[in-house]
GROMACS .gro file of C-alpha atoms in nm:
model
  303
    1ILE     CA    1  -0.701  -0.767  -2.217
    2PHE     CA    2  -0.830  -0.582  -1.909
    3ALA     CA    3  -1.042  -0.362  -2.135
    4LEU     CA    4  -1.163  -0.658  -2.340
    5THR     CA    5  -1.264  -0.897  -2.060
    6ALA     CA    6  -1.311  -0.699  -1.738
    7CYS     CA    7  -1.450  -0.383  -1.898
    8THR     CA    8  -1.647  -0.528  -2.190
    9PHE     CA    9  -1.727  -0.901  -2.177
   10VAL     CA   10  -1.823  -0.902  -1.809
   11TYR     CA   11  -2.074  -0.621  -1.841
   12VAL     CA   12  -2.214  -0.736  -2.176
   13THR     CA   13  -2.264  -1.080  -2.022
   14ILE     CA   14  -2.483  -0.938  -1.744
   15GLY     CA   15  -2.673  -0.715  -1.984
   16ALA     CA   16  -2.513  -0.386  -1.890
   17LYS     CA   17  -2.463  -0.094  -2.123
   18VAL     CA   18  -2.096  -0.023  -2.195
   19VAL     CA   19  -1.993   0.331  -2.288
   20LEU     CA   20  -1.658   0.353  -2.465
   21ILE     CA   21  -1.442   0.655  -2.381
   22THR     CA   22  -1.233   0.685  -2.695
   23ASN     CA   23  -0.992   0.943  -2.554
   24PRO     CA   24  -0.967   0.928  -2.171
   25ARG     CA   25  -0.695   1.194  -2.180
   26ASP     CA   26  -0.959   1.449  -2.280
   27VAL     CA   27  -1.084   1.478  -1.924
   28PRO     CA   28  -1.341   1.757  -1.987
   29ALA     CA   29  -1.506   1.545  -2.260
   30PHE     CA   30  -1.488   1.240  -2.033
   31VAL     CA   31  -1.671   1.427  -1.754
   32ARG     CA   32  -1.936   1.553  -2.001
   33THR     CA   33  -1.995   1.194  -2.114
   34LEU     CA   34  -2.035   1.077  -1.756
   35ALA     CA   35  -2.291   1.352  -1.700
   36ARG     CA   36  -2.513   1.200  -1.971
   37HIS     CA   37  -2.533   0.854  -1.811
   38ARG     CA   38  -2.640   0.694  -1.483
   39PHE     CA   39  -2.314   0.505  -1.464
   40THR     CA   40  -2.276   0.215  -1.221
   41VAL     CA   41  -1.906   0.119  -1.257
   42VAL     CA   42  -1.602   0.318  -1.368
   43PRO     CA   43  -1.298   0.097  -1.447
   44GLY     CA   44  -0.956   0.247  -1.508
   45VAL     CA   45  -0.603   0.307  -1.385
   46ASN     CA   46  -0.488   0.525  -1.095
   47THR     CA   47  -0.384   0.815  -1.318
   48LEU     CA   48  -0.730   0.824  -1.474
   49PHE     CA   49  -0.905   0.846  -1.138
   50THR     CA   50  -0.663   1.117  -1.028
   51ALA     CA   51  -0.733   1.318  -1.343
   52LEU     CA   52  -1.108   1.292  -1.294
   53LEU     CA   53  -1.087   1.393  -0.928
   54ASN     CA   54  -0.886   1.701  -1.020
   55HIS     CA   55  -1.142   1.825  -1.274
   56GLU     CA   56  -1.366   2.093  -1.126
   57ASP     CA   57  -1.689   1.951  -1.272
   58PHE     CA   58  -1.637   1.590  -1.161
   59PRO     CA   59  -1.766   1.637  -0.802
   60LYS     CA   60  -2.086   1.788  -0.948
   61LEU     CA   61  -2.185   1.459  -1.118
   62ASP     CA   62  -2.467   1.234  -1.001
   63PHE     CA   63  -2.308   0.936  -0.824
   64SER     CA   64  -2.633   0.787  -0.696
   65ALA     CA   65  -2.615   0.486  -0.932
   66LEU     CA   66  -2.242   0.428  -0.888
   67ARG     CA   67  -2.150   0.104  -0.711
   68TYR     CA   68  -1.771   0.122  -0.723
   69GLY     CA   69  -1.467   0.226  -0.919
   70LEU     CA   70  -1.243  -0.059  -1.037
   71GLY     CA   71  -0.870   0.007  -1.042
   72GLY     CA   72  -0.620  -0.212  -1.227
   73GLY     CA   73  -0.316  -0.184  -1.453
   74MET     CA   74  -0.105  -0.012  -1.187
   75ALA     CA   75  -0.114   0.036  -0.810
   76VAL     CA   76  -0.410   0.228  -0.669
   77GLN     CA   77  -0.262   0.491  -0.440
   78ARG     CA   78  -0.409   0.565  -0.098
   79ALA     CA   79  -0.449   0.936  -0.175
   80THR     CA   80  -0.651   0.857  -0.488
   81ALA     CA   81  -0.870   0.592  -0.323
   82GLU     CA   82  -0.949   0.813  -0.025
   83ASP     CA   83  -1.031   1.110  -0.247
   84TRP     CA   84  -1.255   0.891  -0.464
   85LEU     CA   85  -1.448   0.768  -0.161
   86ARG     CA   86  -1.483   1.122  -0.026
   87VAL     CA   87  -1.608   1.267  -0.357
   88THR     CA   88  -1.826   0.982  -0.486
   89GLY     CA   89  -1.923   0.811  -0.162
   90LYS     CA   90  -1.836   0.476  -0.317
   91PRO     CA   91  -1.518   0.261  -0.292
   92LEU     CA   92  -1.236   0.238  -0.541
   93ILE     CA   93  -1.175  -0.137  -0.558
   94GLU     CA   94  -0.828  -0.256  -0.649
   95ALA     CA   95  -0.781  -0.571  -0.853
   96TYR     CA   96  -0.472  -0.738  -0.993
   97GLY     CA   97  -0.372  -0.943  -1.291
   98LEU     CA   98  -0.180  -0.930  -1.616
   99THR     CA   99  -0.229  -1.012  -1.981
  100GLU     CA  100  -0.105  -1.366  -1.914
  101THR     CA  101  -0.394  -1.421  -1.665
  102SER     CA  102  -0.662  -1.292  -1.900
  103PRO     CA  103  -0.633  -1.057  -1.692
  104ALA     CA  104  -0.771  -1.132  -1.346
  105ALA     CA  105  -0.589  -1.302  -1.059
  106THR     CA  106  -0.705  -1.126  -0.739
  107ILE     CA  107  -0.965  -0.866  -0.642
  108ASN     CA  108  -1.085  -0.695  -0.328
  109PRO     CA  109  -1.443  -0.758  -0.216
  110ILE     CA  110  -1.663  -0.481  -0.353
  111THR     CA  111  -1.799  -0.433   0.000
  112ASN     CA  112  -1.457  -0.300   0.111
  113ALA     CA  113  -1.521   0.075   0.139
  114ALA     CA  114  -1.198   0.163   0.315
  115TYR     CA  115  -0.865   0.147   0.130
  116ASN     CA  116  -0.656  -0.142   0.261
  117GLY     CA  117  -0.357  -0.123   0.026
  118SER     CA  118  -0.404  -0.481  -0.093
  119ILE     CA  119  -0.479  -0.633  -0.433
  120GLY     CA  120  -0.736  -0.852  -0.265
  121LEU     CA  121  -0.807  -1.224  -0.260
  122PRO     CA  122  -0.760  -1.484  -0.536
  123ILE     CA  123  -1.059  -1.505  -0.770
  124SER     CA  124  -1.259  -1.825  -0.819
  125SER     CA  125  -1.064  -2.142  -0.905
  126THR     CA  126  -0.736  -1.954  -0.877
  127GLU     CA  127  -0.428  -2.030  -0.664
  128VAL     CA  128  -0.173  -1.765  -0.569
  129ARG     CA  129   0.159  -1.837  -0.399
  130LEU     CA  130   0.479  -1.644  -0.324
  131ARG     CA  131   0.806  -1.794  -0.449
  132ARG     CA  132   1.162  -1.729  -0.339
  133ASP     CA  133   1.451  -1.678  -0.580
  134ASP     CA  134   1.560  -2.039  -0.517
  135GLY     CA  135   1.226  -2.167  -0.649
  136SER     CA  136   1.076  -2.270  -0.314
  137PHE     CA  137   0.736  -2.140  -0.206
  138ILE     CA  138   0.695  -1.926   0.105
  139ALA     CA  139   0.483  -2.098   0.372
  140LEU     CA  140   0.121  -1.985   0.386
  141ASP     CA  141   0.156  -1.892   0.752
  142ASP     CA  142   0.459  -1.668   0.683
  143HIS     CA  143   0.313  -1.320   0.668
  144GLU     CA  144   0.639  -1.128   0.684
  145SER     CA  145   0.843  -1.258   0.391
  146THR     CA  146   0.809  -1.130   0.037
  147GLY     CA  147   0.843  -1.327  -0.283
  148GLU     CA  148   0.748  -1.335  -0.648
  149ILE     CA  149   0.375  -1.369  -0.698
  150CYS     CA  150   0.287  -1.687  -0.887
  151VAL     CA  151  -0.059  -1.768  -1.023
  152ARG     CA  152  -0.221  -2.094  -1.128
  153GLY     CA  153  -0.572  -2.126  -1.265
  154PRO     CA  154  -0.792  -2.177  -1.572
  155GLN     CA  155  -0.734  -1.820  -1.690
  156VAL     CA  156  -0.355  -1.854  -1.709
  157MET     CA  157  -0.224  -1.861  -2.066
  158GLN     CA  158  -0.099  -2.177  -2.231
  159GLY     CA  159   0.210  -1.990  -2.349
  160TYR     CA  160   0.340  -1.712  -2.568
  161TYR     CA  161   0.251  -1.768  -2.933
  162ARG     CA  162   0.537  -1.949  -3.106
  163ARG     CA  163   0.780  -1.846  -2.828
  164PRO     CA  164   0.851  -2.160  -2.625
  165ASP     CA  165   1.177  -2.009  -2.499
  166GLU     CA  166   0.997  -1.710  -2.349
  167THR     CA  167   0.717  -1.931  -2.218
  168ALA     CA  168   0.965  -2.150  -2.028
  169LYS     CA  169   1.095  -1.842  -1.844
  170VAL     CA  170   0.760  -1.769  -1.678
  171LEU     CA  171   0.551  -2.089  -1.685
  172ASP     CA  172   0.664  -2.405  -1.509
  173GLY     CA  173   0.557  -2.767  -1.554
  174GLN     CA  174   0.298  -2.744  -1.278
  175GLY     CA  175   0.116  -2.455  -1.438
  176TRP     CA  176   0.251  -2.180  -1.212
  177LEU     CA  177   0.297  -1.847  -1.386
  178ALA     CA  178   0.574  -1.624  -1.250
  179THR     CA  179   0.434  -1.270  -1.270
  180GLY     CA  180   0.751  -1.068  -1.207
  181ASP     CA  181   0.576  -0.889  -0.920
  182ILE     CA  182   0.701  -0.901  -0.562
  183GLY     CA  183   0.436  -0.935  -0.294
  184ARG     CA  184   0.338  -1.056   0.050
  185MET     CA  185   0.026  -1.211   0.206
  186ASP     CA  186  -0.140  -1.120   0.535
  187GLY     CA  187  -0.312  -1.346   0.786
  188ASP     CA  188  -0.650  -1.310   0.616
  189GLY     CA  189  -0.521  -1.421   0.277
  190PHE     CA  190  -0.506  -1.075   0.121
  191PHE     CA  191  -0.212  -1.014  -0.110
  192TYR     CA  192  -0.009  -0.697  -0.130
  193ILE     CA  193   0.209  -0.582  -0.419
  194VAL     CA  194   0.548  -0.459  -0.308
  195ASP     CA  195   0.657  -0.372  -0.662
  196ARG     CA  196   0.771  -0.501  -0.997
  197LYS     CA  197   1.082  -0.716  -0.961
  198LYS     CA  198   1.258  -0.533  -1.244
  199ASP     CA  199   1.171  -0.190  -1.098
  200MET     CA  200   1.334  -0.259  -0.762
  201ILE     CA  201   1.606  -0.011  -0.670
  202LEU     CA  202   1.915  -0.136  -0.486
  203VAL     CA  203   2.049   0.140  -0.258
  204SER     CA  204   2.369   0.038  -0.074
  205GLY     CA  205   2.245  -0.322  -0.066
  206PHE     CA  206   1.895  -0.235   0.054
  207ASN     CA  207   1.586  -0.310  -0.157
  208VAL     CA  208   1.382   0.002  -0.230
  209TYR     CA  209   1.047  -0.026  -0.406
  210PRO     CA  210   0.913   0.264  -0.618
  211ASN     CA  211   0.551   0.195  -0.522
  212GLU     CA  212   0.619   0.281  -0.159
  213ILE     CA  213   0.798   0.606  -0.245
  214GLU     CA  214   0.530   0.709  -0.496
  215GLY     CA  215   0.255   0.632  -0.245
  216VAL     CA  216   0.411   0.859   0.017
  217ILE     CA  217   0.477   1.147  -0.223
  218ALA     CA  218   0.126   1.119  -0.371
  219MET     CA  219  -0.014   1.199  -0.025
  220HIS     CA  220   0.133   1.551  -0.050
  221PRO     CA  221  -0.159   1.782  -0.138
  222ASP     CA  222   0.048   1.975  -0.394
  223VAL     CA  223   0.147   1.667  -0.597
  224LEU     CA  224  -0.058   1.558  -0.896
  225GLU     CA  225   0.152   1.265  -1.024
  226VAL     CA  226   0.482   1.104  -0.935
  227ALA     CA  227   0.716   0.833  -1.062
  228ALA     CA  228   1.024   0.695  -0.885
  229VAL     CA  229   1.317   0.524  -1.056
  230GLY     CA  230   1.668   0.412  -0.969
  231VAL     CA  231   1.963   0.594  -1.124
  232PRO     CA  232   2.332   0.494  -1.112
  233ASP     CA  233   2.544   0.629  -0.826
  234ASP     CA  234   2.918   0.582  -0.764
  235LYS     CA  235   2.883   0.548  -0.387
  236SER     CA  236   2.569   0.344  -0.332
  237GLY     CA  237   2.521   0.167  -0.664
  238GLU     CA  238   2.183   0.328  -0.720
  239VAL     CA  239   1.987   0.614  -0.568
  240VAL     CA  240   1.624   0.716  -0.599
  241LYS     CA  241   1.514   0.988  -0.835
  242VAL     CA  242   1.153   1.106  -0.850
  243PHE     CA  243   0.974   1.285  -1.130
  244VAL     CA  244   0.687   1.500  -1.002
  245VAL     CA  245   0.398   1.677  -1.172
  246ARG     CA  246   0.293   1.960  -0.944
  247GLN     CA  247  -0.061   2.047  -0.844
  248ASP     CA  248   0.073   2.374  -0.704
  249PRO     CA  249   0.343   2.542  -0.917
  250ALA     CA  250   0.499   2.678  -0.598
  251LEU     CA  251   0.597   2.332  -0.472
  252THR     CA  252   0.977   2.296  -0.436
  253GLY     CA  253   1.218   2.006  -0.430
  254PRO     CA  254   1.317   2.063  -0.064
  255GLN     CA  255   0.948   2.051   0.032
  256VAL     CA  256   0.908   1.716  -0.145
  257LEU     CA  257   1.215   1.577   0.032
  258ALA     CA  258   1.097   1.706   0.371
  259HIS     CA  259   0.765   1.529   0.315
  260CYS     CA  260   0.954   1.209   0.224
  261ARG     CA  261   1.163   1.222   0.543
  262GLU     CA  262   0.842   1.216   0.745
  263GLY     CA  263   0.718   0.897   0.585
  264LEU     CA  264   1.022   0.705   0.464
  265THR     CA  265   1.332   0.543   0.612
  266GLY     CA  266   1.646   0.744   0.535
  267TYR     CA  267   1.787   0.527   0.256
  268LYS     CA  268   1.451   0.537   0.074
  269VAL     CA  269   1.438   0.917   0.060
  270PRO     CA  270   1.501   1.035  -0.299
  271LYS     CA  271   1.833   1.199  -0.379
  272TYR     CA  272   1.698   1.384  -0.680
  273VAL     CA  273   1.366   1.554  -0.753
  274GLU     CA  274   1.280   1.667  -1.104
  275PHE     CA  275   0.959   1.847  -1.190
  276ARG     CA  276   0.782   1.772  -1.518
  277ASN     CA  277   0.471   1.909  -1.686
  278GLU     CA  278   0.365   1.552  -1.759
  279LEU     CA  279   0.491   1.196  -1.725
  280PRO     CA  280   0.519   0.940  -2.008
  281LYS     CA  281   0.221   0.707  -2.013
  282SER     CA  282   0.093   0.410  -2.210
  283ASN     CA  283  -0.221   0.436  -2.420
  284VAL     CA  284  -0.430   0.340  -2.118
  285GLY     CA  285  -0.265   0.594  -1.889
  286LYS     CA  286  -0.015   0.376  -1.704
  287ILE     CA  287   0.298   0.571  -1.607
  288LEU     CA  288   0.604   0.432  -1.786
  289ARG     CA  289   0.891   0.425  -1.538
  290ARG     CA  290   1.107   0.247  -1.793
  291GLU     CA  291   1.108   0.547  -2.025
  292LEU     CA  292   1.213   0.777  -1.745
  293ARG     CA  293   1.487   0.539  -1.632
  294ASP     CA  294   1.620   0.491  -1.986
  295GLU     CA  295   1.612   0.864  -2.048
  296GLU     CA  296   1.811   0.926  -1.731
  297ILE     CA  297   2.072   0.665  -1.824
  298ARG     CA  298   2.112   0.816  -2.173
  299ARG     CA  299   2.153   1.160  -2.022
  300ARG     CA  300   2.428   1.039  -1.789
  301GLU     CA  301   2.610   0.849  -2.063
  302ALA     CA  302   2.605   1.143  -2.304
  303PRO     CA  303   2.948   1.302  -2.362
   0.00000   0.00000   0.00000
């Protein structure tokens, strides 16, 4: 739905030319296509921007017509956003939404050049609130507490097709859609994703969010991609395991952990580091933590 509405309908509506990249995983072909056009906007996911930035010919492109990159589908990491700004001279704007919001809910102002780590402000005619587990909403002047992000607006779905039982789980009688994402709001009304509720890792009773761990590890210059998941542990219930794709083949597990200790509280530091040549991704390039987590569980349960 992001591709259909935000990447196609919006630009067709304003009379823009839309160039379809049929295989974004073929980065060399992608870069050659960009070289043939005076492109103004590049929408995509964080892994796509990272792949482009790590191709030797990408910095040689003409960015004079570019206005911004638009990141959605997964968290935009600081390392990627800062590299994008350095290479292109234009901001990488993070937006947020989901299929059930067709897909937009919040977006950063396109004038924001510096990365702020937020998913921005609610879009027109849209309300966003944070809800506790007991169903109550967090006060608007409470900028410390986190809760499940809930969205209400004209773009929110009416329900899942012929699935009233599933609809009732996420959509209440007042039109609030429960997104399954945990977030917070600052004093200026900007929202921040903490992580997916179902991806939260519980380490000795403490909540640990993969986004934070991945963001820290991604800042290491020798890391190309990273995913963090929770794996079962007899002592602490769960511990953090990270799967890393190296930029430098010489990078070691102890070096990754030493980097983590500089930027993370002790209980958030991964217990395991596994290097991979690639990480499982969806068709649009979103890293699939679930597959890594399920694979790890199957491995541990095997006789």
